Each structure stands twice: as structure tokens, then as C-alpha cells.
Short mmCIF file of C-alpha atoms in Angstrom, two decimals:
data_model
loop_
_atom_site.label_atom_id
_atom_site.label_comp_id
_atom_site.label_asym_id
_atom_site.label_seq_id
_atom_site.Cartn_x
_atom_site.Cartn_y
_atom_site.Cartn_z
CA MET N 17 -5.79 -3.66 -5.93
CA SER N 18 -3.84 -5.71 -8.43
CA ASP N 19 -4.22 -8.96 -6.49
CA ALA N 20 -7.63 -9.79 -7.92
CA VAL N 21 -8.70 -13.38 -8.28
CA GLY N 22 -8.92 -14.00 -12.00
CA GLY N 23 -12.32 -14.10 -13.61
CA CYS N 24 -15.73 -15.01 -12.34
CA THR N 25 -16.08 -18.44 -10.77
CA ARG N 26 -19.30 -20.41 -10.78
CA PRO N 27 -20.43 -21.15 -7.20
CA ARG N 28 -19.29 -24.47 -5.84
CA THR N 29 -19.51 -25.72 -2.27
CA PRO N 30 -20.87 -23.07 0.11
CA VAL N 31 -18.96 -22.25 3.27
CA THR N 32 -20.56 -21.72 6.65
CA GLU N 33 -19.77 -18.94 9.10
CA ALA N 34 -17.81 -21.37 11.26
CA GLU N 35 -15.83 -22.58 8.26
CA VAL N 36 -14.99 -19.01 7.29
CA GLU N 37 -13.75 -18.32 10.80
CA ALA N 38 -11.52 -21.39 10.68
CA LEU N 39 -10.21 -20.59 7.20
CA VAL N 40 -9.35 -16.96 7.88
CA HIS N 41 -7.90 -17.80 11.28
CA GLY N 42 -5.66 -20.36 9.65
CA ILE N 43 -4.40 -18.47 6.61
CA CYS N 44 -3.95 -14.84 7.69
CA PHE N 45 -0.74 -15.28 9.74
CA LYS N 46 1.78 -17.88 8.60
CA THR N 47 4.24 -17.87 11.47
CA GLY N 48 7.89 -18.83 11.50
CA PRO N 49 11.29 -17.12 11.59
CA PRO N 50 11.27 -13.94 9.44
CA ARG N 51 13.28 -14.88 6.36
CA ARG N 52 11.63 -13.36 3.33
CA LEU N 53 10.93 -9.86 2.05
CA GLY N 54 9.00 -8.39 -0.84
CA VAL N 55 7.95 -5.07 -2.31
CA GLU N 56 5.20 -3.80 -4.60
CA VAL N 57 6.03 -0.55 -6.36
CA GLU N 58 3.26 1.41 -8.06
CA TRP N 59 3.94 4.25 -10.48
CA LEU N 60 1.98 6.88 -12.30
CA VAL N 61 2.71 6.86 -16.03
CA HIS N 62 3.09 10.31 -17.60
CA GLU N 63 4.30 11.95 -20.75
CA ALA N 64 8.01 12.46 -20.18
CA SER N 65 8.09 15.87 -21.86
CA ALA N 66 4.65 17.12 -20.78
CA PRO N 67 3.62 15.40 -17.53
CA ARG N 68 0.50 17.52 -17.10
CA LEU N 69 -1.06 16.05 -20.23
CA PRO N 70 -3.04 12.82 -19.87
CA VAL N 71 -1.70 9.82 -21.76
CA ALA N 72 -4.12 8.58 -24.40
CA PRO N 73 -5.59 5.15 -23.57
CA GLU N 74 -4.45 3.84 -26.94
CA ARG N 75 -0.84 4.64 -26.12
CA LEU N 76 -1.11 2.97 -22.75
CA GLU N 77 -2.59 -0.13 -24.32
CA ALA N 78 0.22 -0.32 -26.84
CA VAL N 79 3.04 0.17 -24.37
CA TYR N 80 1.57 -2.31 -21.88
CA ALA N 81 1.24 -4.87 -24.68
CA ALA N 82 4.93 -4.35 -25.41
CA LEU N 83 5.82 -4.70 -21.74
CA ARG N 84 4.08 -8.06 -21.52
CA THR N 85 6.65 -9.44 -23.93
CA VAL N 86 9.55 -8.36 -21.70
CA PRO N 87 10.92 -11.11 -19.41
CA LEU N 88 10.65 -9.85 -15.83
CA ARG N 89 11.17 -11.53 -12.49
CA SER N 90 8.51 -9.34 -10.89
CA ALA N 91 4.82 -9.62 -11.70
CA LEU N 92 3.67 -6.68 -13.82
CA THR N 93 0.08 -5.50 -13.43
CA VAL N 94 -1.92 -2.44 -14.42
CA GLU N 95 -4.11 -0.50 -12.02
CA PRO N 96 -7.55 0.93 -12.88
CA GLY N 97 -6.25 4.39 -13.84
CA GLY N 98 -3.38 3.03 -15.90
CA GLN N 99 -0.82 3.04 -13.09
CA LEU N 100 1.84 0.39 -13.42
CA GLU N 101 2.82 -1.97 -10.61
CA LEU N 102 5.71 -4.38 -10.18
CA SER N 103 5.39 -7.00 -7.44
CA SER N 104 8.60 -8.75 -6.50
CA LEU N 105 9.04 -12.41 -5.76
CA PRO N 106 9.73 -13.17 -2.09
CA ALA N 107 13.45 -12.54 -1.56
CA THR N 108 15.75 -13.99 1.07
CA SER N 109 17.58 -10.68 1.58
CA LEU N 110 17.11 -6.97 1.16
CA THR N 111 19.90 -6.74 -1.42
CA GLU N 112 18.41 -9.59 -3.46
CA CYS N 113 15.03 -7.86 -3.50
CA VAL N 114 16.49 -4.50 -4.50
CA ASP N 115 18.65 -5.94 -7.26
CA ALA N 116 15.79 -7.93 -8.79
CA VAL N 117 13.27 -5.09 -8.82
CA SER N 118 15.84 -2.55 -9.99
CA ALA N 119 16.70 -4.72 -13.00
CA ASP N 120 13.02 -5.11 -13.85
CA LEU N 121 12.44 -1.36 -13.56
CA ASP N 122 15.36 -0.68 -15.89
CA ALA N 123 13.77 -2.96 -18.48
CA VAL N 124 10.34 -1.36 -18.06
CA ARG N 125 11.73 2.16 -18.34
CA ALA N 126 13.56 1.29 -21.55
CA VAL N 127 10.28 0.28 -23.20
CA LEU N 128 8.42 3.34 -21.92
CA ARG N 129 11.21 5.65 -22.99
CA GLU N 130 10.88 4.53 -26.60
CA ASP N 131 7.31 5.86 -26.55
CA GLY N 132 8.12 9.08 -24.69
CA LEU N 133 6.59 7.92 -21.43
CA ALA N 134 8.01 7.89 -17.90
CA LEU N 135 7.35 6.29 -14.52
CA VAL N 136 6.58 8.96 -11.94
CA GLY N 137 6.94 8.48 -8.19
CA LEU N 138 4.10 10.47 -6.64
CA GLY N 139 1.53 9.23 -4.15
CA HIS N 140 -1.28 11.08 -5.91
CA ASP N 141 -1.51 12.61 -9.36
CA PRO N 142 -1.17 16.37 -8.81
CA TRP N 143 -2.86 17.51 -12.02
CA GLN N 144 -5.88 15.42 -12.99
CA PRO N 145 -8.97 17.37 -11.90
CA THR N 146 -11.11 14.26 -12.30
CA PRO N 147 -10.07 10.61 -12.24
CA ARG N 148 -9.97 8.79 -15.59
CA ARG N 149 -10.37 5.03 -15.51
CA PHE N 150 -8.26 3.07 -17.98
CA LEU N 151 -9.36 -0.49 -17.19
CA ARG N 152 -12.93 -1.52 -17.97
CA GLN N 153 -13.43 -4.81 -16.19
CA PRO N 154 -16.31 -6.17 -14.09
CA ARG N 155 -14.18 -6.02 -10.93
CA TYR N 156 -13.45 -2.33 -11.33
CA ASP N 157 -16.96 -1.49 -12.50
CA ALA N 158 -18.24 -3.05 -9.29
CA MET N 159 -15.57 -1.41 -7.16
CA GLU N 160 -16.39 2.00 -8.59
CA ALA N 161 -20.11 1.53 -7.96
CA CYS N 162 -19.41 0.38 -4.41
CA LEU N 163 -16.98 3.16 -3.54
CA ASP N 164 -19.17 5.85 -5.10
CA ARG N 165 -21.52 5.37 -2.15
CA THR N 166 -19.00 7.09 0.11
CA GLY N 167 -18.18 9.93 -2.28
CA PRO N 168 -15.56 10.70 -4.95
CA ALA N 169 -12.52 9.55 -2.96
CA GLY N 170 -12.81 6.00 -4.23
CA ARG N 171 -12.39 6.98 -7.86
CA PHE N 172 -9.33 9.08 -7.02
CA MET N 173 -7.86 6.18 -5.06
CA MET N 174 -8.45 3.80 -7.95
CA CYS N 175 -7.14 6.03 -10.72
CA THR N 176 -4.71 8.65 -9.38
CA SER N 177 -2.80 7.06 -6.48
CA ALA N 178 0.44 5.08 -6.25
CA SER N 179 2.37 3.56 -3.37
CA VAL N 180 5.28 1.50 -2.13
CA GLN N 181 4.01 -1.59 -0.33
CA VAL N 182 6.44 -3.57 1.80
CA CYS N 183 5.75 -7.26 2.48
CA LEU N 184 7.21 -8.96 5.56
CA ASP N 185 6.92 -12.38 7.13
CA ALA N 186 4.35 -12.47 9.92
CA GLY N 187 6.95 -13.50 12.51
CA HIS N 188 7.39 -16.17 15.15
CA GLU N 189 4.45 -17.84 16.81
CA GLU N 190 6.17 -17.32 20.17
CA PRO N 191 6.26 -13.95 21.99
CA GLY N 192 9.18 -11.61 21.65
CA PRO N 193 10.43 -8.79 19.42
CA LEU N 194 9.98 -10.91 16.29
CA GLY N 195 6.76 -12.58 17.40
CA HIS N 196 3.69 -12.13 15.23
CA VAL N 197 1.71 -10.30 17.93
CA ARG N 198 4.45 -7.70 18.40
CA ARG N 199 5.01 -7.32 14.65
CA TRP N 200 1.28 -6.81 14.03
CA TRP N 201 1.16 -4.07 16.69
CA LEU N 202 4.40 -2.51 15.46
CA ALA N 203 3.28 -2.50 11.84
CA HIS N 204 0.29 -0.32 12.70
CA HIS N 205 2.07 2.17 14.95
CA LEU N 206 5.33 2.35 13.04
CA GLY N 207 3.12 2.64 9.98
CA ALA N 208 2.12 6.14 11.07
CA VAL N 209 5.80 7.10 11.25
CA LEU N 210 6.48 5.65 7.80
CA LEU N 211 3.43 7.46 6.44
CA ALA N 212 4.73 10.76 7.80
CA ALA N 213 8.37 10.27 6.81
CA PHE N 214 7.55 9.30 3.21
CA ALA N 215 4.53 11.53 2.56
CA ASN N 216 4.73 12.57 -1.09
CA SER N 217 1.31 13.70 -2.33
CA PRO N 218 0.43 17.23 -1.22
CA LEU N 219 -1.29 18.33 -4.44
CA ALA N 220 -4.50 17.55 -6.28
CA GLY N 221 -6.06 19.49 -9.12
CA ASP N 222 -2.81 21.51 -9.26
CA ARG N 223 -3.38 22.91 -5.76
CA PRO N 224 -2.24 22.04 -2.24
CA THR N 225 -4.81 19.97 -0.41
CA GLY N 226 -3.60 20.81 3.10
CA TRP N 227 -2.41 17.21 3.49
CA ARG N 228 1.12 16.05 2.84
CA SER N 229 -0.28 12.64 1.95
CA THR N 230 -3.41 13.24 -0.09
CA ARG N 231 -3.24 9.58 -1.02
CA GLN N 232 -3.79 8.60 2.62
CA LEU N 233 -6.57 11.16 2.88
CA ARG N 234 -8.38 9.42 0.01
CA TRP N 235 -8.06 6.05 1.70
CA THR N 236 -9.45 7.46 4.93
CA GLN N 237 -12.39 9.03 3.11
CA ILE N 238 -13.37 5.67 1.63
CA GLY N 239 -14.47 4.53 5.05
CA ALA N 240 -13.54 2.03 7.74
CA GLY N 241 -15.52 -0.84 6.24
CA ARG N 242 -13.40 -0.96 3.08
CA ALA N 243 -10.10 0.69 4.03
CA GLY N 244 -9.95 0.36 7.82
CA GLY N 245 -8.19 -2.10 10.04
CA PRO N 246 -9.36 -4.05 13.08
CA PRO N 247 -8.87 -3.00 16.70
CA LEU N 248 -5.53 -3.93 18.23
CA ASP N 249 -6.87 -4.87 21.65
CA SER N 250 -7.08 -8.64 21.07
CA ASP N 251 -5.32 -11.56 19.41
CA PRO N 252 -4.43 -10.58 15.82
CA ARG N 253 -5.93 -13.70 14.28
CA ALA N 254 -9.23 -13.34 16.09
CA ALA N 255 -9.40 -9.59 15.42
CA TRP N 256 -8.74 -9.99 11.70
CA THR N 257 -11.21 -12.85 11.39
CA ARG N 258 -13.97 -10.73 12.94
CA HIS N 259 -13.03 -7.86 10.68
CA VAL N 260 -13.27 -10.02 7.56
CA LEU N 261 -16.67 -11.36 8.55
CA ASP N 262 -18.10 -7.99 9.54
CA SER N 263 -16.77 -6.03 6.54
CA PRO N 264 -19.18 -5.22 3.70
CA VAL N 265 -19.24 -7.35 0.60
CA MET N 266 -18.02 -5.32 -2.36
CA CYS N 267 -19.56 -7.45 -5.08
CA VAL N 268 -21.02 -10.80 -6.02
CA ARG N 269 -19.38 -12.09 -9.18
CA ARG N 270 -21.30 -13.41 -12.15
CA GLU N 271 -20.34 -15.41 -15.20
CA ALA N 272 -21.90 -12.83 -17.53
CA GLY N 273 -23.16 -9.28 -17.22
CA PRO N 274 -22.48 -6.70 -14.51
CA TRP N 275 -21.56 -8.00 -11.08
CA GLU N 276 -24.02 -7.42 -8.27
CA VAL N 277 -23.04 -4.69 -5.80
CA PRO N 278 -24.99 -5.36 -2.61
CA GLU N 279 -25.60 -2.61 -0.09
CA ASP N 280 -25.03 -3.08 3.63
CA LEU N 281 -24.35 -6.80 3.35
CA THR N 282 -21.50 -8.10 5.50
CA PHE N 283 -19.74 -11.33 4.71
CA ARG N 284 -21.10 -12.78 7.96
CA GLU N 285 -24.63 -11.98 6.84
CA TRP N 286 -23.91 -13.50 3.46
CA THR N 287 -22.95 -16.81 5.09
CA ARG N 288 -26.38 -16.85 6.78
CA SER N 289 -28.31 -16.11 3.57
CA PRO N 290 -30.18 -18.58 1.34
CA ARG N 291 -27.37 -18.38 -1.20
CA PRO N 292 -24.20 -18.50 0.98
CA PRO N 293 -20.73 -17.75 -0.42
CA THR N 294 -18.16 -20.30 -1.54
CA ARG N 295 -14.48 -20.58 -0.66
CA GLU N 296 -13.75 -18.73 -3.90
CA ASP N 297 -16.05 -15.91 -2.77
CA LEU N 298 -14.15 -15.69 0.51
CA ASP N 299 -10.79 -15.56 -1.28
CA TYR N 300 -12.12 -12.78 -3.46
CA HIS N 301 -13.61 -10.87 -0.52
CA LEU N 302 -10.18 -10.80 1.11
CA THR N 303 -8.78 -8.98 -1.94
CA THR N 304 -11.39 -6.22 -1.59
CA LEU N 305 -10.29 -5.15 1.89
CA PHE N 306 -7.64 -2.44 1.96
CA PRO N 307 -6.46 -1.76 5.53
CA PRO N 308 -3.10 -0.05 6.07
CA VAL N 309 -1.70 -3.40 7.25
CA ARG N 310 -3.14 -6.42 5.48
CA PRO N 311 -2.36 -9.96 6.67
CA ARG N 312 -2.05 -12.33 3.72
CA GLY N 313 -0.06 -15.03 5.47
CA HIS N 314 2.61 -12.35 5.52
CA LEU N 315 2.13 -8.69 6.47
CA GLU N 316 1.56 -6.15 3.71
CA LEU N 317 2.27 -2.53 4.76
CA ARG N 318 0.21 -0.26 2.52
CA MET N 319 0.57 3.24 3.97
CA ILE N 320 3.67 4.52 2.12
CA ASP N 321 3.34 6.95 -0.79
CA ALA N 322 5.19 6.29 -4.04
CA GLN N 323 8.60 7.96 -3.83
CA PRO N 324 10.45 10.42 -6.10
CA GLY N 325 13.43 9.52 -8.22
CA GLU N 326 14.19 6.30 -10.02
CA ASP N 327 15.21 4.47 -6.85
CA GLY N 328 13.40 6.38 -4.12
CA TRP N 329 11.37 3.25 -3.34
CA ILE N 330 14.48 1.54 -1.98
CA VAL N 331 14.65 3.71 1.15
CA PRO N 332 11.23 2.80 2.64
CA LEU N 333 11.85 -0.85 1.77
CA ALA N 334 15.25 -0.82 3.48
CA VAL N 335 14.11 1.08 6.57
CA THR N 336 11.10 -1.16 7.06
CA ALA N 337 13.09 -4.36 6.56
CA ALA N 338 15.75 -3.28 9.04
CA LEU N 339 13.26 -2.24 11.70
CA PHE N 340 11.30 -5.48 11.48
CA ASP N 341 13.97 -8.12 10.93
CA ASP N 342 16.85 -6.95 13.11
CA PRO N 343 15.99 -7.69 16.77
CA GLU N 344 17.91 -4.71 18.17
CA ALA N 345 16.36 -2.27 15.72
CA THR N 346 12.92 -3.79 16.30
CA GLU N 347 13.17 -3.21 20.03
CA THR N 348 14.32 0.39 19.48
CA ALA N 349 11.44 1.05 17.10
CA TYR N 350 8.95 -0.48 19.52
CA ARG N 351 10.10 1.82 22.33
CA ALA N 352 10.11 4.82 20.00
CA VAL N 353 6.54 4.41 18.77
CA LYS N 354 4.96 3.13 21.99
CA PRO N 355 4.15 6.67 23.26
CA LEU N 356 2.35 7.36 19.97
CA ALA N 357 -0.21 4.66 20.74
CA GLU N 358 -2.06 7.02 23.09
CA ARG N 359 -2.81 9.29 20.14
CA THR N 360 -4.86 6.60 18.43
CA LEU N 361 -7.49 6.89 21.21
CA GLY N 362 -7.92 3.15 20.80
CA MET N 363 -9.35 3.64 17.30
CA PRO N 364 -8.23 1.40 14.42
CA ALA N 365 -5.92 2.74 11.71
CA PRO N 366 -6.14 4.76 9.60
CA HIS N 367 -9.29 6.32 11.07
CA ASN N 368 -7.62 7.67 14.17
CA PRO N 369 -5.94 10.96 15.13
CA LEU N 370 -2.40 9.54 14.86
CA TYR N 371 -2.76 8.53 11.21
CA GLN N 372 -4.62 11.73 10.38
CA ASP N 373 -1.83 13.84 11.88
CA ALA N 374 0.79 11.77 10.06
CA ALA N 375 -0.96 12.30 6.72
CA ARG N 376 -1.64 15.99 7.26
CA LEU N 377 1.38 17.22 9.24
CA ALA N 378 4.01 14.57 8.45
CA LEU N 379 7.28 15.29 10.27
CA THR N 380 6.34 18.82 11.23
CA ASP N 381 4.60 17.03 14.09
CA PRO N 382 7.27 17.01 16.89
CA GLU N 383 6.46 13.55 18.25
CA LEU N 384 6.41 11.94 14.82
CA ARG N 385 9.66 13.67 13.94
CA GLU N 386 11.35 12.40 17.11
CA ALA N 387 10.10 8.87 16.58
CA ALA N 388 11.19 8.94 12.94
CA ALA N 389 14.68 10.15 13.82
CA THR N 390 15.09 7.35 16.35
CA CYS N 391 13.74 4.69 14.00
CA PHE N 392 15.75 5.77 10.95
CA THR N 393 18.93 5.95 13.02
CA ALA N 394 18.28 2.44 14.34
CA ALA N 395 17.55 1.19 10.81
CA LEU N 396 20.76 2.73 9.50
CA ALA N 397 22.79 0.94 12.17
CA ALA N 398 20.99 -2.34 11.46
CA LEU N 399 21.40 -2.39 7.68
CA PRO N 400 24.97 -3.78 7.70
CA ARG N 401 23.86 -6.43 10.17
CA ILE N 402 21.17 -7.69 7.77
CA GLY N 403 23.61 -7.70 4.86
CA ALA N 404 22.47 -4.58 3.01
CA ALA N 405 24.68 -3.43 0.16
CA PRO N 406 26.66 -0.24 0.89
CA ALA N 407 24.68 1.72 -1.70
CA ILE N 408 21.43 0.92 0.14
CA THR N 409 22.91 2.08 3.45
CA GLU N 410 24.12 5.28 1.79
CA ALA N 411 20.65 5.97 0.40
CA VAL N 412 19.07 5.62 3.85
CA ALA N 413 21.78 7.82 5.40
CA GLY N 414 21.11 10.48 2.79
CA TYR N 415 17.36 10.38 3.40
CA LEU N 416 17.86 10.63 7.16
CA GLU N 417 20.02 13.72 6.72
CA ARG N 418 17.98 15.39 3.99
CA TYR N 419 14.53 14.83 5.39
CA VAL N 420 14.04 13.15 8.75
CA LEU N 421 16.52 15.10 10.87
CA ARG N 422 15.13 18.32 9.38
CA GLY N 423 11.50 17.40 10.01
CA ARG N 424 10.79 17.22 6.30
CA CYS N 425 9.37 14.77 3.75
CA PRO N 426 9.24 14.77 -0.08
CA ALA N 427 5.88 16.54 0.01
CA ASP N 428 7.62 19.61 1.45
CA ASP N 429 9.88 19.78 -1.61
CA LEU N 430 6.86 19.77 -3.92
CA LEU N 431 5.10 22.46 -1.92
CA GLU N 432 8.14 24.73 -2.10
CA MET N 433 8.74 24.43 -5.84
CA PRO N 434 7.59 27.43 -7.87
CA ASP N 435 6.07 25.13 -10.51
CA GLY N 436 4.79 22.56 -8.05
CA ALA N 437 5.25 18.95 -9.04
CA SER N 438 6.34 19.69 -12.60
CA ARG N 439 9.98 19.27 -11.70
CA GLY N 440 9.57 17.04 -8.68
CA PRO N 441 9.48 13.56 -10.22
CA TYR N 442 12.16 14.36 -12.81
CA GLY N 443 14.49 16.79 -11.13
CA ARG N 444 15.63 14.60 -8.28
CA GLU N 445 17.47 11.30 -8.54
CA THR N 446 18.26 8.95 -5.67
CA ARG N 447 20.03 6.35 -7.77
CA THR N 448 21.97 3.94 -5.59
#
């Protein structure tokens, strides 16, 4: 949600439906050899000594003002509920990406520590009974009004969730294991395995929700129009272009005053209206769609919960990079997840049985556990081949042993703790 186009732009040249089709078709998949990697790490911000207590908005404002003076290589943004996000620059290797983000996180934590605050790796805040919005901006006012139409899940998603988002090159234009068609398909089906293996949000309102990834539950509850993906039964470019055109418009921006929040207006219908959208409106519309895999020239995988420990985020980044950019590991992953495709019933993610089982059951599901074990083992073997630092390989090996081979995920640790999540984010370190 932090990729908003800045400010309200006065309408310029309108775009037609045909022009939108051509634009989206041309910009959503930038093909070429996979060379670059990125990560976006979101964190809840809690009181270090009393994580159940909400942080006063004034304290958040002060500490974020201080953070904006800190030189960082990653982009630092704040989410609607006060969550903090770091978005890396595109890196040419996994180790480069990890080193850069780790250094930035060290600098951020030092500032927070001075004010008694801490970054917490949980996919969903386990304590807040109601979401509290920190940012008051026209974009988020409009988003809240739009999402309220489908129930309370939108406010929880905006204000109490956090994730690890992995960004990968779209892949080759040509067919093959690293081709963009295969990578698009793999991202969606392997995504269910990653969701299950890294589920880390089983609590809300201080109680178990029955889902190991409550964060993914919230996204599903928002609805397919806003948080769903396209069908996978056609060319990825054409499928995504149709999805963009047929998705509802979240808002129409204005120079002053509240933004308009239309009801039941698709972008396609908007292009046929008396006041059609501009190219800037299209760019903005693309930032208001939140599928589990979002094509932005590259592929953005959005289904992974924020992870425990200071460096827990490194493991999903490393596993995903290895499985997508090493041809041997990619082929193994493809074979491992192919049988899972039947469980989607041909329905787009995440509104299909496979994603629902991954979010609810995680690796207690036998098929997901088997696929995860195969994929993590392949990723572990591939990491030296893609130049991963030994510490990264050791972290993945430890996660495979601790969780995947035992059919567990971090959510299971939280559910088994006598005091729930109170110790979870602080009592476990995965420092590489």
C-alpha cells in the first residue's frame, strides 16, 4: 500500500479503453534474463517493554520524523496503521540485497530503541481489538470508505497487518523454466506453499482465529475485485490487462476536499464515461489492486506474513530467490507444486481452496507439507549456486529443520506459548 502516486493530479489527456489495454499490456511484464531481486519488509511498531499497549500517535510522529533524517539505501514509508516498511533497491544478488536491508534495519532499530520502541515481525497484530489508523490522508480516507463496503477486514488489513514481499524479474520472453509464463504460473502456486510455510499470524483480539495466517484471511475477506488475481488459463499479459480494466475503481482523486469513492464502477466503464480517466488515473488505479502476485514490470509476491526475529525476513527472501532464479531448483519447484493446481478448482488466488487451506492449515496439510519440504530442500541446494553467503544458507537450513520437516510454521509457536504472542517477537532470534 506504500506505493501510492504522490498527491492529486489535475486531469490531463484522457485515455481510451484501447489505449489502456495497450499501456497495461506493455508495462506489466518487462521480460529479460532474471538478474535483479528486491524485498519489502513491513513491521508492526510496538512498545518494547509493553507490546500490548498501543503506541501514542505523537510518539510515532516524532520517531518517524527522526528516521527521515537517517541516510538509508532502502525507501522508508509508513503504512496507515503506523506500520513501518523498508523497500530495497533492486539488487544484483541475494547477498547484496540482504546486506543492504540489514544495514538499514540496524540503523532504524537504533533510532527506535532510543524511544523504547521495537520492530515486531508478526503478520497481524495479535492484541488490538479494533484497528487504529495513524495516517490521515485522502488516499487512506478513500481506501477505508471503499473497503468498508465489504466489512471490517479492510481496516484490519490497513492498520494491523505486516508482510514480507519479494520482488523478482518477470523472466524471459521465451518459454522455459525461467520464461515469464512459467514464472507467473509458479508464483501463484508456489505462493500457496510460501504462505503456508511462513504463516505467522494466528491471533487477533488476543485469541486464536482458527487461521494460521489471519493476515491472509483479511485479504481474502476484502473481496476478489480489490485483492484477487486473474485466472491463469490464458496469456499473463492479456489476463492481467482484463483484470485491471474490470476491477472496481477505488477512488477518483481531487485537488481539494475528500476524494470521490464510486460504487460499482470498473476502470473499463470509466473509460467509456463522459469524463474518462487519464494516464495518471490509470497509474494510480494500478496501485489500488492488491492480488497475491502483482505484476509491476517485475513480479511482486505479496502472500508472505512478516517473520519473527530480527532477520527472519531473510529466509523467505532467500528461498523464493533460489526457487525462481536457479533453473534446477525452479524445475523441482514446478514439479512439486503442479499437483496442487487441482486444488484451486480453476479459481484465481487467493479466493480458492488451495490458498484457504494454506492460510488456515499451513503445513499441517500433508500435501502442502510435502511440497514445502521438496521446495525448501531444492532451495537449500541452490543457494550456493546463486552465490548466497554461508550465513543465509545456514538460516534456510535451520528453518527447514525447525519448521518445514516437522510440518510447522511460526504460527504454531505462538499458539503453543502460554502467554501467546507476548514472547514471540522478542524471544526468538534468527540473526544470521
